[in-house]
PDB file of C-alpha atoms and ligand atoms in Angstrom:
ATOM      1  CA  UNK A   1       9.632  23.903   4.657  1.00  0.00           C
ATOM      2  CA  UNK A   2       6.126  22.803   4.004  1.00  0.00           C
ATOM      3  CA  UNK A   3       4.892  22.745   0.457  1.00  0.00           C
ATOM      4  CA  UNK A   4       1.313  23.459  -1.119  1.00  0.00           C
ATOM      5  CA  UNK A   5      -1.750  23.414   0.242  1.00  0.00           C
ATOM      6  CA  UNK A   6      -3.019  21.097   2.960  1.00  0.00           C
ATOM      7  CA  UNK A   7      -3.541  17.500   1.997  1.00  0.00           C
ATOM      8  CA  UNK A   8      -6.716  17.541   4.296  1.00  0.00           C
ATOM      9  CA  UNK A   9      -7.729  20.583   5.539  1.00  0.00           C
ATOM     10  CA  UNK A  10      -9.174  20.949   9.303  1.00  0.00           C
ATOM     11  CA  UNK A  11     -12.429  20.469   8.068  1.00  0.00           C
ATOM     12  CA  UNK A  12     -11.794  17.856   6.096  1.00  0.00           C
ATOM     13  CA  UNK A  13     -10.290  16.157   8.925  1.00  0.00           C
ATOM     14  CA  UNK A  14     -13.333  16.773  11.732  1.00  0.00           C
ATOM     15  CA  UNK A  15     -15.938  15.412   9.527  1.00  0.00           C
ATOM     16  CA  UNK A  16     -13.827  12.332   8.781  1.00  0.00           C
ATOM     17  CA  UNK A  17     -13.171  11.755  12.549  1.00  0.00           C
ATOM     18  CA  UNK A  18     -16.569  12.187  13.648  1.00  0.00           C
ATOM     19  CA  UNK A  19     -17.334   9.190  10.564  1.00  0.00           C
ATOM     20  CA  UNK A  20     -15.065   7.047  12.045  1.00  0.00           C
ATOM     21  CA  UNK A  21     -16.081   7.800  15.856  1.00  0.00           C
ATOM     22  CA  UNK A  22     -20.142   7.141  14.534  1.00  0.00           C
ATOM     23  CA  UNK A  23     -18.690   3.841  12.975  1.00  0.00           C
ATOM     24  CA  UNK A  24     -16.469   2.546  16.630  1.00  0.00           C
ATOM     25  CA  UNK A  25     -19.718   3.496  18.522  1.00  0.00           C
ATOM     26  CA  UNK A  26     -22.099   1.400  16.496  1.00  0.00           C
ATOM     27  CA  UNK A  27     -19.267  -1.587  16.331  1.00  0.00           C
ATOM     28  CA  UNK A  28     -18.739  -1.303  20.304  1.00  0.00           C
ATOM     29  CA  UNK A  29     -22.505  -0.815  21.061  1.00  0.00           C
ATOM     30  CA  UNK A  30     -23.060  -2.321  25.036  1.00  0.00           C
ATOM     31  CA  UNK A  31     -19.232  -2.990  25.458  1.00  0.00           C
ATOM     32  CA  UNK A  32     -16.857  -0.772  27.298  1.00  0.00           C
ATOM     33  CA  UNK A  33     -13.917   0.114  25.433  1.00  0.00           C
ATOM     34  CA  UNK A  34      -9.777   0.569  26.411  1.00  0.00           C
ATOM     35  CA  UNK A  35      -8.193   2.804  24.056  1.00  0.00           C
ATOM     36  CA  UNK A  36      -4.903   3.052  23.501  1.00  0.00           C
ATOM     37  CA  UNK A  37      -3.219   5.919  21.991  1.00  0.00           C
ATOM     38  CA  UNK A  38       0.064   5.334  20.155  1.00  0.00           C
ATOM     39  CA  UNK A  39       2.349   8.340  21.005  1.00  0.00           C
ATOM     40  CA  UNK A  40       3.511  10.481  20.442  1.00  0.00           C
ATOM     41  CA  UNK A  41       2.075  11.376  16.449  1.00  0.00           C
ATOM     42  CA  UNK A  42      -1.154   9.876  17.375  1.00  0.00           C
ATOM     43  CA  UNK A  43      -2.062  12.549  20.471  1.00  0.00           C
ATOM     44  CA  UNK A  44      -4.239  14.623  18.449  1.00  0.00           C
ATOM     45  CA  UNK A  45      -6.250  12.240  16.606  1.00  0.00           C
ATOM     46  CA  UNK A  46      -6.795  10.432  19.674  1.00  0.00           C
ATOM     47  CA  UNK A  47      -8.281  13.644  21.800  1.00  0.00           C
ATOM     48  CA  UNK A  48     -10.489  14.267  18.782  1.00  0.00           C
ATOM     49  CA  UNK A  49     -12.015  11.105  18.048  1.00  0.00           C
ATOM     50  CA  UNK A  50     -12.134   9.924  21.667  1.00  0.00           C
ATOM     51  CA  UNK A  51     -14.395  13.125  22.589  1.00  0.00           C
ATOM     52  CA  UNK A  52     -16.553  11.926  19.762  1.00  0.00           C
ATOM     53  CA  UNK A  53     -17.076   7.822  20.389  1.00  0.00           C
ATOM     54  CA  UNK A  54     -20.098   7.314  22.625  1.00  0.00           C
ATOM     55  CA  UNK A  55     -18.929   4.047  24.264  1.00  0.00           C
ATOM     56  CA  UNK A  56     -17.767   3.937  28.057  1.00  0.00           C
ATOM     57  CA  UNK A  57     -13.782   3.502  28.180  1.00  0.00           C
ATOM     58  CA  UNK A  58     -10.796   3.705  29.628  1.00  0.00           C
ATOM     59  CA  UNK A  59      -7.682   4.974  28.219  1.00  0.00           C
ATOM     60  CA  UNK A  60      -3.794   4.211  28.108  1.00  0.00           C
ATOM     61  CA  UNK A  61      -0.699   5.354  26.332  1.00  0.00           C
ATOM     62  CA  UNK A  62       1.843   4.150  24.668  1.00  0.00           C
ATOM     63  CA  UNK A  63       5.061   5.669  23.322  1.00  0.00           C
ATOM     64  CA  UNK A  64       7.358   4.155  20.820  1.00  0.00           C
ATOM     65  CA  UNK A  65       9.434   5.194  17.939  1.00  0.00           C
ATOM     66  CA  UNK A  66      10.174   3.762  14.765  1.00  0.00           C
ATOM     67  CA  UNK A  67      11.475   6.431  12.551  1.00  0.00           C
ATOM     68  CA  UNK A  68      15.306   7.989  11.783  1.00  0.00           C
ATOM     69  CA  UNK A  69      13.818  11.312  10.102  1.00  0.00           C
ATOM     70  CA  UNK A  70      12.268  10.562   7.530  1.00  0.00           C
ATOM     71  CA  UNK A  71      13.379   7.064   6.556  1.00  0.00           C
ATOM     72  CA  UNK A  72      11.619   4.017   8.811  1.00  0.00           C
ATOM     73  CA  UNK A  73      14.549   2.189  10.698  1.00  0.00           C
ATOM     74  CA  UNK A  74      12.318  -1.081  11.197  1.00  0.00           C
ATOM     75  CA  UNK A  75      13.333  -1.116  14.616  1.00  0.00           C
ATOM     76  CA  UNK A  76      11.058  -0.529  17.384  1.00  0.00           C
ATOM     77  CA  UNK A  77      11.451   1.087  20.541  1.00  0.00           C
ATOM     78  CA  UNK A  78       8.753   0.821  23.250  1.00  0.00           C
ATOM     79  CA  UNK A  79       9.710   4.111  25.603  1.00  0.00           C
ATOM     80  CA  UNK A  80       6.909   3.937  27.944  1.00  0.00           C
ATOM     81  CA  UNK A  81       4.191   0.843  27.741  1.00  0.00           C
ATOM     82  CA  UNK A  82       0.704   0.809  29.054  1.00  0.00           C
ATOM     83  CA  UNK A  83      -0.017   0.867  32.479  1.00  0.00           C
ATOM     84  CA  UNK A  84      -2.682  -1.045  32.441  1.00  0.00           C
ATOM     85  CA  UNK A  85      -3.217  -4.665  32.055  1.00  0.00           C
ATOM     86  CA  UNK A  86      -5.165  -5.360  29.114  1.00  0.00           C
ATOM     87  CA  UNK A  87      -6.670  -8.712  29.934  1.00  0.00           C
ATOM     88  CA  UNK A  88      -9.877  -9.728  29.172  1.00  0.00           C
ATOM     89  CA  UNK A  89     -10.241  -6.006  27.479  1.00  0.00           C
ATOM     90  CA  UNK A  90     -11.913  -4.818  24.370  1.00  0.00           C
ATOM     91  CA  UNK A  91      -8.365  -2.561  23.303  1.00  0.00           C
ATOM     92  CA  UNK A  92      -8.651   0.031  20.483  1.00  0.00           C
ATOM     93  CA  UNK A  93      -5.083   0.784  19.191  1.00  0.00           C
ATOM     94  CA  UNK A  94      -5.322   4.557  17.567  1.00  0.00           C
ATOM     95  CA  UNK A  95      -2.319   5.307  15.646  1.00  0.00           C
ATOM     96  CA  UNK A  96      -1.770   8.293  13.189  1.00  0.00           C
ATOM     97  CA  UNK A  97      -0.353   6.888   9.992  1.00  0.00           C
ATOM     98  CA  UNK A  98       0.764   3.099   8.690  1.00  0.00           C
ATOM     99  CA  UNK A  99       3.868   3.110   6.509  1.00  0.00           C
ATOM    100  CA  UNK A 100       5.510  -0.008   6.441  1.00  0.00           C
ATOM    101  CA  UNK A 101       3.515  -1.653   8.904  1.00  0.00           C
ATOM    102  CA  UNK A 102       6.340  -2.533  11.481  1.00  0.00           C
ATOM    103  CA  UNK A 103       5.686   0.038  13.869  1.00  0.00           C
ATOM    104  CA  UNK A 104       1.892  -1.778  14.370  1.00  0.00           C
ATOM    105  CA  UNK A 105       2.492  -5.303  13.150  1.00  0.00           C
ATOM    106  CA  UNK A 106       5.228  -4.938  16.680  1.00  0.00           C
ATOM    107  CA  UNK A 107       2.593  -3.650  19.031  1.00  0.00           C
ATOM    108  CA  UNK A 108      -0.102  -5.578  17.752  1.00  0.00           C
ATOM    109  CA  UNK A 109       1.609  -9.115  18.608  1.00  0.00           C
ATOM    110  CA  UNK A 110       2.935  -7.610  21.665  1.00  0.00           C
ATOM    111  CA  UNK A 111      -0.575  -6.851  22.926  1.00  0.00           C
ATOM    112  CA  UNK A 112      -2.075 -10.057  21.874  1.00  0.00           C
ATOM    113  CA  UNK A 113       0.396 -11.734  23.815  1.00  0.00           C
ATOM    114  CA  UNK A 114      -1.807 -10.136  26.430  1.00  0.00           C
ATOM    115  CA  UNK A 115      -4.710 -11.551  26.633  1.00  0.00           C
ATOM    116  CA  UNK A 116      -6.856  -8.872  25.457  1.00  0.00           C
ATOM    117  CA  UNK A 117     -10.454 -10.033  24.852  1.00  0.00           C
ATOM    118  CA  UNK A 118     -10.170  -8.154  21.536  1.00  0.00           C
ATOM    119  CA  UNK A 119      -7.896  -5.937  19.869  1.00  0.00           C
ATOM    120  CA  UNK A 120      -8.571  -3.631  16.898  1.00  0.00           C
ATOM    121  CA  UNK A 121      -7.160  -0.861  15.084  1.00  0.00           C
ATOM    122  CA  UNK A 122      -7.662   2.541  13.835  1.00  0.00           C
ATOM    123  CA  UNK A 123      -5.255   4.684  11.597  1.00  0.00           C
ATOM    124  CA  UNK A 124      -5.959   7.940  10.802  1.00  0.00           C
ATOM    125  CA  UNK A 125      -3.756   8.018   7.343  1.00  0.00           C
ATOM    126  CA  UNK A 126      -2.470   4.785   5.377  1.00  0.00           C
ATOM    127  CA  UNK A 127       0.238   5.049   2.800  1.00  0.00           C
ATOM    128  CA  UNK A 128      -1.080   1.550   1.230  1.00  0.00           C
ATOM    129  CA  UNK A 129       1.506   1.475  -1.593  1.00  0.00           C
ATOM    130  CA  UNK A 130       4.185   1.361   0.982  1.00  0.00           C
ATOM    131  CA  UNK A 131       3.520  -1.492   3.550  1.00  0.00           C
ATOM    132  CA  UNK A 132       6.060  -4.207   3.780  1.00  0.00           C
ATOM    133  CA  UNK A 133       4.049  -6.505   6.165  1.00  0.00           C
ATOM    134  CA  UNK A 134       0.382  -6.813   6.652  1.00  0.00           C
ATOM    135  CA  UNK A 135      -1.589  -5.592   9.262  1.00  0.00           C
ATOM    136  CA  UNK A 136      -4.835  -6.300   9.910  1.00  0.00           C
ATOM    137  CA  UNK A 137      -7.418  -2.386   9.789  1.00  0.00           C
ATOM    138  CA  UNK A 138     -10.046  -1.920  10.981  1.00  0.00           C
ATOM    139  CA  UNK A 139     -10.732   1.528  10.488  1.00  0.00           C
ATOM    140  CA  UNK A 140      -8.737   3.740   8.475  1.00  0.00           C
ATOM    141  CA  UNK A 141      -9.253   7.996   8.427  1.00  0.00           C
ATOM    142  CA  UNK A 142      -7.455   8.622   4.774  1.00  0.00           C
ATOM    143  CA  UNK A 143      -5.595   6.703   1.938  1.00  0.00           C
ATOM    144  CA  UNK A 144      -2.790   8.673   1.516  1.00  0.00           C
ATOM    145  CA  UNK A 145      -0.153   8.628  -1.695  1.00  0.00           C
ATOM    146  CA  UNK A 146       3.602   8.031  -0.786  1.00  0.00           C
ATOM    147  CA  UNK A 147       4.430  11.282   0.561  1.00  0.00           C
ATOM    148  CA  UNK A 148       5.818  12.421   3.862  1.00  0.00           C
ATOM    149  CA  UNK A 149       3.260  14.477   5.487  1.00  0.00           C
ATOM    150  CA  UNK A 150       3.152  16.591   9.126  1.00  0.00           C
ATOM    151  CA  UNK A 151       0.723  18.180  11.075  1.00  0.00           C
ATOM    152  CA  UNK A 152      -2.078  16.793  13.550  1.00  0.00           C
ATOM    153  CA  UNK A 153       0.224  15.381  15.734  1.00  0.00           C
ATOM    154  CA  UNK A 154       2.533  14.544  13.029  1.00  0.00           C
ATOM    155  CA  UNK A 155       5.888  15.722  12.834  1.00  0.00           C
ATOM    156  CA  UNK A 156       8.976  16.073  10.783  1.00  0.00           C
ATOM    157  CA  UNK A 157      12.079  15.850  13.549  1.00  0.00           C
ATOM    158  CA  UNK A 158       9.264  16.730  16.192  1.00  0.00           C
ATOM    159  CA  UNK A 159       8.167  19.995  14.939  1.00  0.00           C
ATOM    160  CA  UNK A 160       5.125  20.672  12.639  1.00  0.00           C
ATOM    161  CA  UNK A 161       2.789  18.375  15.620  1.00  0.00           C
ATOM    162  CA  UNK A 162       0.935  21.177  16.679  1.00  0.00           C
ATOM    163  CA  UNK A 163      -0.444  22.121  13.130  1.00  0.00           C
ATOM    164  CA  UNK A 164      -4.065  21.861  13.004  1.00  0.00           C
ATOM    165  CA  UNK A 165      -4.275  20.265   9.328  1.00  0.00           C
ATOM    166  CA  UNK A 166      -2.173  17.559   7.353  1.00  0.00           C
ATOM    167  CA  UNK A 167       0.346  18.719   4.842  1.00  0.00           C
ATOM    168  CA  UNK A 168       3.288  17.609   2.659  1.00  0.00           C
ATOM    169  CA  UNK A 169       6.468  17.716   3.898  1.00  0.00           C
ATOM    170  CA  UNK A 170       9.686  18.496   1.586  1.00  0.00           C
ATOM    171  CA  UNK A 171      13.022  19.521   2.970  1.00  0.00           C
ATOM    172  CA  UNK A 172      14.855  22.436   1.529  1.00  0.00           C
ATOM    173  CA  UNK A 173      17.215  20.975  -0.920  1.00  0.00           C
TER     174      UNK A 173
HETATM  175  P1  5GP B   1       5.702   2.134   9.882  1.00  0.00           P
HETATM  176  O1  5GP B   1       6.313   1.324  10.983  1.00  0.00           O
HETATM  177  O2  5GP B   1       4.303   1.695   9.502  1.00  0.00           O
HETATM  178  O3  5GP B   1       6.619   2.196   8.703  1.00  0.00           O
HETATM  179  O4  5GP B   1       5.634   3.609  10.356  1.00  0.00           O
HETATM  180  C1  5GP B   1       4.780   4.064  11.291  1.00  0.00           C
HETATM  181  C2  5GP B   1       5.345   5.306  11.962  1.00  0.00           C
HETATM  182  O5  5GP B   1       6.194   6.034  11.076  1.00  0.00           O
HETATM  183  C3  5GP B   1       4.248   6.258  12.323  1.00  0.00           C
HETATM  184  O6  5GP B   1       3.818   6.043  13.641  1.00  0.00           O
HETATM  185  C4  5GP B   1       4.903   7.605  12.173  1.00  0.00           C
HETATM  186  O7  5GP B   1       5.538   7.954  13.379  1.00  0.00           O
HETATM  187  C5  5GP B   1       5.975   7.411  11.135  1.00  0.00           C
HETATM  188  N1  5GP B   1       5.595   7.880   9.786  1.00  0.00           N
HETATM  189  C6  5GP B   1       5.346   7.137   8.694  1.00  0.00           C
HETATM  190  N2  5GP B   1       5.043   7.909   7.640  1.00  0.00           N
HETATM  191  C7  5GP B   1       5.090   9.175   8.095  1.00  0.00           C
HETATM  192  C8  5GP B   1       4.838  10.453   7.470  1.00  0.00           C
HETATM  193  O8  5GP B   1       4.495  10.599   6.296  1.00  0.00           O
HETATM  194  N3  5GP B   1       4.983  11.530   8.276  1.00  0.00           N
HETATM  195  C9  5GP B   1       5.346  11.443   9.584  1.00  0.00           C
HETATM  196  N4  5GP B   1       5.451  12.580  10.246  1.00  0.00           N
HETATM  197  N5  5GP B   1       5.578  10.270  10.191  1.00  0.00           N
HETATM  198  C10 5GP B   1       5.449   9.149   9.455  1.00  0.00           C
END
């Protein structure tokens, strides 16, 4: 079941996303952009803030997983990778939350190994107190406290994506 209130509420969560899109559109002012959405929690985030960033881009996917449940397995598995080559490209990795830090620190070096002429990163939630190995942010949605939390694109066992806000998670005991 899902407990309380929402953590951010949908309004809570357009005004911050149209912050950080205001912020990647100054930073990326006369450059063209390749985004790169981390799937599958970060889908929603990424349609929302990508509307919202006034840059010219291009966009890619990539799907991985990282997590047994609730519990992160610190191994990585890269289902489908970009399509594009990244080269020479100014990449914008948008993921939905940082945890540990494995799931980006793994697609991070990956894509540098790439060439890309820069590569930065945007997380919609970071659970700080929780990181294991340190990844570099560049622009971060929400500090969150060490809870597990679903909705916007988030999900516990791959339900709970489609909710529209962010709440806390807590399984029927
Ligand atoms: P990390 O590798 O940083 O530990 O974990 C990153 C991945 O773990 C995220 O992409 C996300 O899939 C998952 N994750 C971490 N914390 C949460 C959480 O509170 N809720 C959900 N639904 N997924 C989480």
């Amino acid at each position: 079941m899902i407990t309380g209130k929402p953590l951010f509420t949908v309004e809570h969560i357009q005004n911050r996303v149209k912050e950080l899109a205001s912020k990647i559109s100054e930073d990326y002012e006369g450059k063209e952009l390749f985004s790169v959405g981390i799937l599958r929690g970060a889908f929603m985030f990424f349609a929302d803030i990508v509307k919202l960033i006034q840059i010219p881009m291009t966009i890619d996917f990539i799907n991985v997983s990282s997590y047994a449940k609730t519990a992160s397995t610190g191994e990585i598995t890269v289902h489908t990778d970009l399509r594009d080559d990244i080269a020479g490209k100014h990449v914008l990795l948008i993921e939905d939350i940082i945890d540990t830090g494995l799931t980006l620190r793994h697609i991070r070096e990956m894509l540098l190994k790439r060439d890309p002429a820069s590569l930065k990163i945007c997380v919609f939630l970071d659970k700080k107190s929780r990181r294991i190995v340190e990844v570099p942010l560049d622009y971060v949605g929400f500090e969150i406290p060490n809870e597990y939390v679903v909705g916007y694109g988030l999900d516990y066992e791959n339900k709970f994506r489609n909710l529209p806000y962010i709440a806390i998670f807590k399984k029927d005991t």
